[in-house]
Amino acid sequence: MNRIPLLVRIILAIISGIFIGVIVPEEAIELFATFTGLFDNFLSFVIPLIIIGFIAPGIASIGKGAGKMLGLTAGLAYLSTILAGIAAYLVARNLYPVILERQNAGGMENPEESLTEAAFSVEMTPIMDVMAALIFSFLLGVGMASITNGTLINVMTDFRSIIHKVIEKIIIPLLPFHIFGIFANMAHSGQVATILSVFAKVFVMIIVLHLVYLVAVYGIAGALHKANPVLLLKNLAPAYFTALGTQSSAATIPVTLKQTKSIGVKEKVADFAVPLLANVHLAGSTITITSCAMAVLYMQDQAVSFMSMLPFILMLGITMIAAPGVPGGAVMAAVGLLESMLGFSSIMVSLMIALYLAQDSFGTAANVTGDGAITTIANRLIGSSKKSPNLKNKQAG
């Protein structure tokens, strides 16, 4: 089963959930609802651990060897991520009233009231709330970054590996069954047609936003180096398609590194920046999460202002730092923010996860392809401008 790509499993879960939800009796739906309820509670318990496991060692590793190259590269990555999220919000706010005109309110106004309830529930109280986990992670990360040869860094690295395994071996394999249960329940209650209509429209919009983002960031890189941005982007195409297949920024690092060097980026800059950006630059994922969150909120007929969304986007750019190289890592890190900052219910979180995972590979592909542009920009700003003629000539040749 694990050999089947996650996207295929998600699609199969949605389709089978719809068909089965229509034909099975109420008792079966109650069984599915019980499983999804237990999974929701488990996810709520794990979320603070995911935040600590991702952020604390991520900040610690970024803080090591701090210097001009580190500060500039990390700053460019964060700026790119935040601007991508803001652009996604502005597009969604103006476009959703048009493309999702008939999908808000109605039967989706309060989905919890029409869904079948679980037969029983098991309380799984998190060890701390999301905000406490974020503050604790920042304190740990900054503290570990200032300690030389600290054993706590090794402990937290091992803890991150454990959380990685929890996501990879438990949460990700069970997610298709969770999504199956949610869609079966929605099909049984007659809500699924609205959901599928939204999925298709949001999916197309997100892919277009990814492409527009890549054109924009490579336009900046090309302008700084006086190189053709189309040729720069074409050279990073192998990294895009590798990420599309692997759904992992980490697994794509060798390809991204090779292609970035091939366009004339100084070797020491590429060797440093590309692995760093694979962990801290998530513009594509931010576009996806912001767009999906706005879609779910719109379906609930809930308006969200820019000043309400901006703190979410700012925190999202930090929370996803060092998300593990497994499918769905970014959205797992974002669940706590969705609940605490945007007021997502368990049903809304489930819809969000399904929306995100349906195109996770495209978000990852945008992330790693954008890494090449950020590295190219850093190459110019760090002081490697003497190499820019090579960059241009290699593209022309």
Short mmCIF file of C-alpha atoms in Angstrom, two decimals:
data_model
loop_
_atom_site.label_atom_id
_atom_site.label_comp_id
_atom_site.label_asym_id
_atom_site.label_seq_id
_atom_site.Cartn_x
_atom_site.Cartn_y
_atom_site.Cartn_z
CA MET A 1 0.00 0.00 0.00
CA ASN A 2 2.87 2.40 0.84
CA ARG A 3 4.20 1.93 -2.71
CA ILE A 4 1.09 3.65 -4.06
CA PRO A 5 1.74 7.42 -4.30
CA LEU A 6 0.00 9.44 -1.63
CA LEU A 7 -1.88 11.50 -4.22
CA VAL A 8 -3.35 8.32 -5.71
CA ARG A 9 -4.35 7.09 -2.25
CA ILE A 10 -6.03 10.42 -1.46
CA ILE A 11 -7.96 10.38 -4.73
CA LEU A 12 -9.05 6.77 -4.17
CA ALA A 13 -10.12 7.65 -0.62
CA ILE A 14 -12.24 10.55 -1.84
CA ILE A 15 -13.88 8.58 -4.66
CA SER A 16 -14.56 5.47 -2.59
CA GLY A 17 -15.79 7.58 0.32
CA ILE A 18 -18.32 9.30 -1.93
CA PHE A 19 -19.69 6.08 -3.41
CA ILE A 20 -19.75 4.12 -0.17
CA GLY A 21 -21.22 7.01 1.79
CA VAL A 22 -24.26 7.05 -0.48
CA ILE A 23 -25.06 3.32 -0.26
CA VAL A 24 -24.13 2.14 3.24
CA PRO A 25 -26.49 2.40 6.23
CA GLU A 26 -26.24 4.90 9.09
CA GLU A 27 -24.49 2.35 11.33
CA ALA A 28 -21.54 2.09 8.94
CA ILE A 29 -21.23 5.89 8.72
CA GLU A 30 -21.21 5.98 12.52
CA LEU A 31 -18.28 3.55 12.49
CA PHE A 32 -16.38 5.75 10.02
CA ALA A 33 -17.16 8.82 12.14
CA THR A 34 -15.78 7.06 15.21
CA PHE A 35 -12.48 6.41 13.44
CA THR A 36 -12.20 9.98 12.15
CA GLY A 37 -12.99 11.31 15.63
CA LEU A 38 -10.25 9.21 17.20
CA PHE A 39 -7.81 10.28 14.49
CA ASP A 40 -8.72 13.94 15.05
CA ASN A 41 -8.00 13.59 18.77
CA PHE A 42 -4.69 11.86 18.09
CA LEU A 43 -3.71 14.58 15.63
CA SER A 44 -4.55 17.26 18.19
CA PHE A 45 -2.30 15.49 20.70
CA VAL A 46 0.60 15.25 18.23
CA ILE A 47 0.40 18.81 16.86
CA PRO A 48 2.38 20.48 19.72
CA LEU A 49 4.99 17.73 19.43
CA ILE A 50 5.24 18.33 15.69
CA ILE A 51 5.74 22.06 16.27
CA ILE A 52 8.49 21.46 18.84
CA GLY A 53 10.12 18.74 16.72
CA PHE A 54 10.17 20.91 13.60
CA ILE A 55 10.90 24.40 14.84
CA ALA A 56 13.37 24.00 17.72
CA PRO A 57 16.06 22.01 15.86
CA GLY A 58 15.31 24.00 12.69
CA ILE A 59 16.08 27.33 14.36
CA ALA A 60 19.13 25.82 16.05
CA SER A 61 20.57 24.60 12.75
CA ILE A 62 19.93 27.93 11.02
CA GLY A 63 21.66 29.75 13.85
CA LYS A 64 24.89 27.81 13.51
CA GLY A 65 27.67 29.65 11.76
CA ALA A 66 25.61 32.80 11.41
CA GLY A 67 27.03 35.22 8.92
CA LYS A 68 26.21 37.37 5.93
CA MET A 69 25.44 34.42 3.67
CA LEU A 70 23.16 32.76 6.22
CA GLY A 71 21.31 35.92 7.14
CA LEU A 72 20.80 37.02 3.56
CA THR A 73 19.71 33.61 2.26
CA ALA A 74 17.33 32.94 5.14
CA GLY A 75 15.96 36.50 4.89
CA LEU A 76 15.33 36.15 1.16
CA ALA A 77 13.62 32.80 1.74
CA TYR A 78 11.33 34.21 4.42
CA LEU A 79 10.52 37.31 2.36
CA SER A 80 9.70 35.15 -0.66
CA THR A 81 7.49 32.88 1.45
CA ILE A 82 5.59 35.75 3.06
CA LEU A 83 5.05 37.66 -0.19
CA ALA A 84 3.80 34.46 -1.85
CA GLY A 85 1.30 33.97 0.98
CA ILE A 86 0.11 37.57 0.80
CA ALA A 87 -0.32 37.32 -2.97
CA ALA A 88 -2.33 34.10 -2.54
CA TYR A 89 -4.59 35.80 0.01
CA LEU A 90 -5.22 38.81 -2.24
CA VAL A 91 -6.01 36.62 -5.25
CA ALA A 92 -8.30 34.35 -3.22
CA ARG A 93 -10.13 37.26 -1.60
CA ASN A 94 -10.90 38.81 -4.99
CA LEU A 95 -11.36 35.63 -7.05
CA TYR A 96 -13.32 33.31 -4.74
CA PRO A 97 -16.48 35.47 -4.72
CA VAL A 98 -16.50 34.94 -8.51
CA ILE A 99 -15.43 31.30 -8.98
CA LEU A 100 -17.02 30.00 -5.76
CA GLU A 101 -20.09 32.21 -5.91
CA ARG A 102 -22.56 29.38 -5.29
CA GLN A 103 -20.40 27.32 -2.96
CA ASN A 104 -20.58 29.38 0.22
CA ALA A 105 -23.19 29.08 2.98
CA GLY A 106 -26.10 26.80 2.07
CA GLY A 107 -25.57 23.22 3.19
CA MET A 108 -22.00 23.98 4.25
CA GLU A 109 -22.90 26.69 6.73
CA ASN A 110 -22.55 24.41 9.74
CA PRO A 111 -21.39 20.95 8.59
CA GLU A 112 -21.05 19.52 12.09
CA GLU A 113 -24.82 19.65 12.54
CA SER A 114 -25.60 17.48 9.51
CA LEU A 115 -22.80 14.90 9.85
CA THR A 116 -23.27 11.60 11.66
CA GLU A 117 -21.68 11.61 15.10
CA ALA A 118 -19.16 9.08 16.42
CA ALA A 119 -20.32 6.17 18.55
CA PHE A 120 -17.76 7.06 21.22
CA SER A 121 -14.76 9.30 21.78
CA VAL A 122 -11.43 8.95 23.60
CA GLU A 123 -10.03 12.16 25.08
CA MET A 124 -6.37 12.77 24.14
CA THR A 125 -5.37 16.00 25.86
CA PRO A 126 -2.27 17.66 24.29
CA ILE A 127 0.67 18.23 26.63
CA MET A 128 0.46 21.98 25.83
CA ASP A 129 -1.50 24.28 23.56
CA VAL A 130 -0.23 25.47 20.19
CA MET A 131 0.95 28.92 21.30
CA ALA A 132 2.86 27.45 24.25
CA ALA A 133 4.51 24.96 21.87
CA LEU A 134 5.53 27.78 19.52
CA ILE A 135 7.05 29.90 22.31
CA PHE A 136 8.79 26.86 23.81
CA SER A 137 10.21 25.97 20.38
CA PHE A 138 11.56 29.48 19.79
CA LEU A 139 13.22 29.55 23.21
CA LEU A 140 14.77 26.12 22.68
CA GLY A 141 15.89 26.89 19.14
CA VAL A 142 17.53 30.23 19.95
CA GLY A 143 19.10 28.79 23.10
CA MET A 144 20.53 25.77 21.30
CA ALA A 145 21.91 27.98 18.52
CA SER A 146 23.99 29.88 21.09
CA ILE A 147 25.46 26.76 22.73
CA THR A 148 28.59 25.17 21.33
CA ASN A 149 28.56 21.38 21.18
CA GLY A 150 25.40 21.23 23.27
CA THR A 151 23.99 17.75 23.90
CA LEU A 152 20.45 19.16 23.78
CA ILE A 153 20.84 19.75 20.03
CA ASN A 154 21.48 16.03 19.55
CA VAL A 155 18.49 15.20 21.73
CA MET A 156 16.20 17.50 19.76
CA THR A 157 17.54 16.16 16.46
CA ASP A 158 16.65 12.65 17.62
CA PHE A 159 13.25 13.92 18.78
CA ARG A 160 12.67 15.38 15.31
CA SER A 161 13.51 11.98 13.84
CA ILE A 162 10.89 10.39 16.11
CA ILE A 163 8.25 12.92 15.03
CA HIS A 164 9.30 12.32 11.43
CA LYS A 165 8.57 8.61 11.95
CA VAL A 166 5.22 9.34 13.59
CA ILE A 167 4.17 11.36 10.55
CA GLU A 168 5.66 8.98 8.02
CA LYS A 169 4.55 5.69 9.60
CA ILE A 170 1.30 6.59 11.38
CA ILE A 171 -0.30 9.87 10.31
CA ILE A 172 0.36 9.76 6.55
CA PRO A 173 -0.72 6.08 6.12
CA LEU A 174 -3.91 6.70 8.12
CA LEU A 175 -4.79 10.00 6.43
CA PRO A 176 -6.45 8.35 3.39
CA PHE A 177 -8.73 6.38 5.73
CA HIS A 178 -9.48 9.55 7.67
CA ILE A 179 -10.34 11.40 4.46
CA PHE A 180 -12.38 8.41 3.31
CA GLY A 181 -14.44 8.61 6.50
CA ILE A 182 -14.95 12.36 6.18
CA PHE A 183 -16.13 12.13 2.57
CA ALA A 184 -18.33 9.13 3.25
CA ASN A 185 -20.00 11.11 6.03
CA MET A 186 -20.41 14.14 3.80
CA ALA A 187 -21.80 12.05 0.93
CA HIS A 188 -24.27 10.48 3.36
CA SER A 189 -25.38 13.96 4.45
CA GLY A 190 -25.56 15.29 0.88
CA GLN A 191 -22.72 17.85 1.06
CA VAL A 192 -20.09 16.26 -1.16
CA ALA A 193 -21.08 17.85 -4.50
CA THR A 194 -20.23 21.30 -3.17
CA ILE A 195 -16.87 20.09 -1.84
CA LEU A 196 -15.79 18.50 -5.14
CA SER A 197 -16.75 21.59 -7.11
CA VAL A 198 -14.60 23.72 -4.82
CA PHE A 199 -11.69 21.24 -5.03
CA ALA A 200 -11.51 21.45 -8.82
CA LYS A 201 -11.62 25.26 -9.00
CA VAL A 202 -9.17 25.84 -6.16
CA PHE A 203 -6.76 23.23 -7.56
CA VAL A 204 -6.54 25.05 -10.91
CA MET A 205 -6.12 28.45 -9.25
CA ILE A 206 -3.28 27.20 -7.04
CA ILE A 207 -1.33 25.71 -9.96
CA VAL A 208 -1.64 28.99 -11.87
CA LEU A 209 -0.43 30.92 -8.78
CA HIS A 210 2.59 28.61 -8.48
CA LEU A 211 3.55 29.29 -12.10
CA VAL A 212 3.04 33.05 -11.76
CA TYR A 213 5.20 33.03 -8.62
CA LEU A 214 8.03 31.18 -10.42
CA VAL A 215 7.90 33.55 -13.38
CA ALA A 216 8.05 36.53 -11.02
CA VAL A 217 10.95 35.29 -8.87
CA TYR A 218 12.98 34.19 -11.90
CA GLY A 219 12.23 37.56 -13.48
CA ILE A 220 13.92 39.20 -10.50
CA ALA A 221 16.86 36.77 -10.66
CA GLY A 222 17.26 37.34 -14.38
CA ALA A 223 17.12 41.12 -13.99
CA LEU A 224 19.82 41.10 -11.31
CA HIS A 225 22.13 38.96 -13.46
CA LYS A 226 21.07 40.45 -16.81
CA ALA A 227 20.14 36.91 -17.88
CA ASN A 228 17.09 35.52 -19.67
CA PRO A 229 14.65 34.47 -16.90
CA VAL A 230 12.92 31.97 -19.19
CA LEU A 231 16.21 30.17 -19.80
CA LEU A 232 17.01 30.27 -16.09
CA LEU A 233 13.65 28.69 -15.31
CA LYS A 234 14.07 26.13 -18.08
CA ASN A 235 17.37 25.02 -16.56
CA LEU A 236 15.63 24.28 -13.23
CA ALA A 237 12.89 22.21 -14.91
CA PRO A 238 14.56 18.89 -13.91
CA ALA A 239 14.30 19.92 -10.24
CA TYR A 240 10.61 20.81 -10.73
CA PHE A 241 9.71 17.44 -12.20
CA THR A 242 11.85 15.53 -9.69
CA ALA A 243 9.99 17.21 -6.83
CA LEU A 244 6.70 16.55 -8.61
CA GLY A 245 7.47 12.83 -8.44
CA THR A 246 9.10 12.59 -5.01
CA GLN A 247 6.94 15.16 -3.13
CA SER A 248 10.08 15.90 -1.09
CA SER A 249 12.30 18.99 -1.10
CA ALA A 250 15.05 17.03 0.67
CA ALA A 251 15.04 14.24 -1.93
CA THR A 252 15.36 16.82 -4.70
CA ILE A 253 18.41 18.61 -3.23
CA PRO A 254 20.99 16.82 -5.46
CA VAL A 255 19.09 17.74 -8.62
CA THR A 256 18.46 21.33 -7.49
CA LEU A 257 22.14 21.68 -6.56
CA LYS A 258 23.34 20.39 -9.91
CA GLN A 259 20.98 22.56 -11.96
CA THR A 260 21.70 25.68 -9.90
CA LYS A 261 25.44 25.27 -10.46
CA SER A 262 24.82 24.70 -14.17
CA ILE A 263 23.47 28.25 -14.55
CA GLY A 264 26.69 29.74 -13.17
CA VAL A 265 25.95 30.22 -9.47
CA LYS A 266 29.18 30.19 -7.48
CA GLU A 267 29.79 26.70 -6.07
CA LYS A 268 30.23 27.73 -2.44
CA VAL A 269 27.00 29.74 -2.59
CA ALA A 270 25.03 26.87 -4.13
CA ASP A 271 26.48 24.28 -1.72
CA PHE A 272 25.38 26.40 1.24
CA ALA A 273 22.11 27.90 0.01
CA VAL A 274 20.34 24.98 -1.69
CA PRO A 275 20.28 22.59 1.32
CA LEU A 276 19.30 25.49 3.61
CA LEU A 277 16.48 26.62 1.31
CA ALA A 278 15.12 23.08 1.07
CA ASN A 279 14.20 23.46 4.76
CA VAL A 280 13.28 27.14 5.09
CA HIS A 281 11.90 28.25 1.71
CA LEU A 282 8.29 27.11 1.29
CA ALA A 283 6.68 29.71 -0.96
CA GLY A 284 4.78 27.10 -2.97
CA SER A 285 3.43 25.41 0.15
CA THR A 286 2.45 28.80 1.61
CA ILE A 287 0.51 29.65 -1.55
CA THR A 288 -1.29 26.31 -1.29
CA ILE A 289 -2.06 26.48 2.44
CA THR A 290 -3.25 30.10 2.25
CA SER A 291 -5.43 29.41 -0.79
CA CYS A 292 -6.90 26.23 0.70
CA ALA A 293 -7.55 27.90 4.06
CA MET A 294 -9.35 30.76 2.33
CA ALA A 295 -11.44 28.26 0.33
CA VAL A 296 -12.49 26.35 3.45
CA LEU A 297 -13.36 29.60 5.24
CA TYR A 298 -15.32 30.80 2.23
CA MET A 299 -17.30 27.55 2.16
CA GLN A 300 -18.20 28.20 5.79
CA ASP A 301 -19.30 31.73 4.83
CA GLN A 302 -16.60 33.16 7.10
CA ALA A 303 -14.89 36.36 5.97
CA VAL A 304 -11.30 36.95 7.04
CA SER A 305 -9.60 40.35 6.82
CA PHE A 306 -6.05 40.95 5.66
CA MET A 307 -4.98 41.96 9.17
CA SER A 308 -6.37 38.67 10.48
CA MET A 309 -4.64 36.60 7.81
CA LEU A 310 -1.27 38.41 7.88
CA PRO A 311 -0.22 37.11 11.35
CA PHE A 312 -1.17 33.59 10.19
CA ILE A 313 1.03 33.92 7.09
CA LEU A 314 3.91 35.37 9.12
CA MET A 315 3.74 32.51 11.61
CA LEU A 316 3.31 29.97 8.83
CA GLY A 317 6.63 30.98 7.31
CA ILE A 318 8.32 30.11 10.62
CA THR A 319 6.26 27.10 11.67
CA MET A 320 7.07 25.16 8.51
CA ILE A 321 10.84 25.52 9.05
CA ALA A 322 12.56 22.15 8.73
CA ALA A 323 9.31 20.30 8.06
CA PRO A 324 10.32 16.70 7.40
CA GLY A 325 10.85 15.60 3.81
CA VAL A 326 7.69 13.52 3.76
CA PRO A 327 4.47 14.22 1.87
CA GLY A 328 2.15 16.42 3.89
CA GLY A 329 4.80 17.69 6.32
CA ALA A 330 3.97 21.37 5.73
CA VAL A 331 0.24 21.04 6.33
CA MET A 332 0.85 18.93 9.44
CA ALA A 333 2.94 21.78 10.83
CA ALA A 334 0.23 24.29 9.89
CA VAL A 335 -2.72 22.50 11.53
CA GLY A 336 -2.06 24.07 14.92
CA LEU A 337 -2.07 27.57 13.43
CA LEU A 338 -5.26 26.86 11.51
CA GLU A 339 -6.99 25.88 14.73
CA SER A 340 -5.55 28.55 17.02
CA MET A 341 -5.37 31.55 14.68
CA LEU A 342 -8.15 30.95 12.15
CA GLY A 343 -10.55 28.99 14.36
CA PHE A 344 -10.69 25.84 12.22
CA SER A 345 -12.89 23.03 13.54
CA SER A 346 -11.95 19.36 13.10
CA ILE A 347 -14.12 19.12 9.96
CA MET A 348 -12.51 22.22 8.50
CA VAL A 349 -9.04 20.82 9.26
CA SER A 350 -9.98 17.58 7.50
CA LEU A 351 -11.13 19.47 4.42
CA MET A 352 -7.96 21.54 4.55
CA ILE A 353 -5.74 18.45 4.69
CA ALA A 354 -7.61 16.84 1.78
CA LEU A 355 -7.37 20.01 -0.31
CA TYR A 356 -3.66 20.41 0.45
CA LEU A 357 -2.60 16.81 -0.11
CA ALA A 358 -4.46 16.64 -3.42
CA GLN A 359 -1.76 18.90 -4.88
CA ASP A 360 1.11 18.58 -2.40
CA SER A 361 3.55 17.55 -5.13
CA PHE A 362 2.93 20.79 -7.08
CA GLY A 363 3.58 22.90 -3.98
CA THR A 364 6.83 21.05 -3.33
CA ALA A 365 7.85 21.49 -6.97
CA ALA A 366 7.26 25.24 -6.70
CA ASN A 367 9.31 25.31 -3.47
CA VAL A 368 12.41 23.64 -4.91
CA THR A 369 12.26 25.44 -8.24
CA GLY A 370 12.01 28.71 -6.34
CA ASP A 371 15.11 27.63 -4.38
CA GLY A 372 17.11 27.98 -7.60
CA ALA A 373 15.94 31.57 -8.06
CA ILE A 374 16.60 32.54 -4.43
CA THR A 375 20.10 31.02 -4.67
CA THR A 376 20.72 32.97 -7.87
CA ILE A 377 19.59 36.21 -6.22
CA ALA A 378 21.76 35.48 -3.16
CA ASN A 379 24.69 34.75 -5.49
CA ARG A 380 24.36 38.30 -6.83
CA LEU A 381 23.71 40.11 -3.55
CA ILE A 382 26.38 38.30 -1.52
CA GLY A 383 29.07 39.75 -3.78
CA SER A 384 29.37 37.24 -6.59
CA SER A 385 28.31 39.74 -9.21
CA LYS A 386 31.58 39.13 -11.03
CA LYS A 387 30.17 35.74 -11.94
CA SER A 388 27.02 37.11 -13.57
CA PRO A 389 28.50 37.12 -17.12
CA ASN A 390 29.09 33.35 -16.74
CA LEU A 391 25.48 32.96 -15.67
CA LYS A 392 24.26 34.76 -18.76
CA ASN A 393 26.64 33.06 -21.18
CA LYS A 394 25.84 29.57 -19.93
CA GLN A 395 22.18 30.27 -20.51
CA ALA A 396 22.82 31.63 -23.97
CA GLY A 397 24.88 28.58 -24.87
#
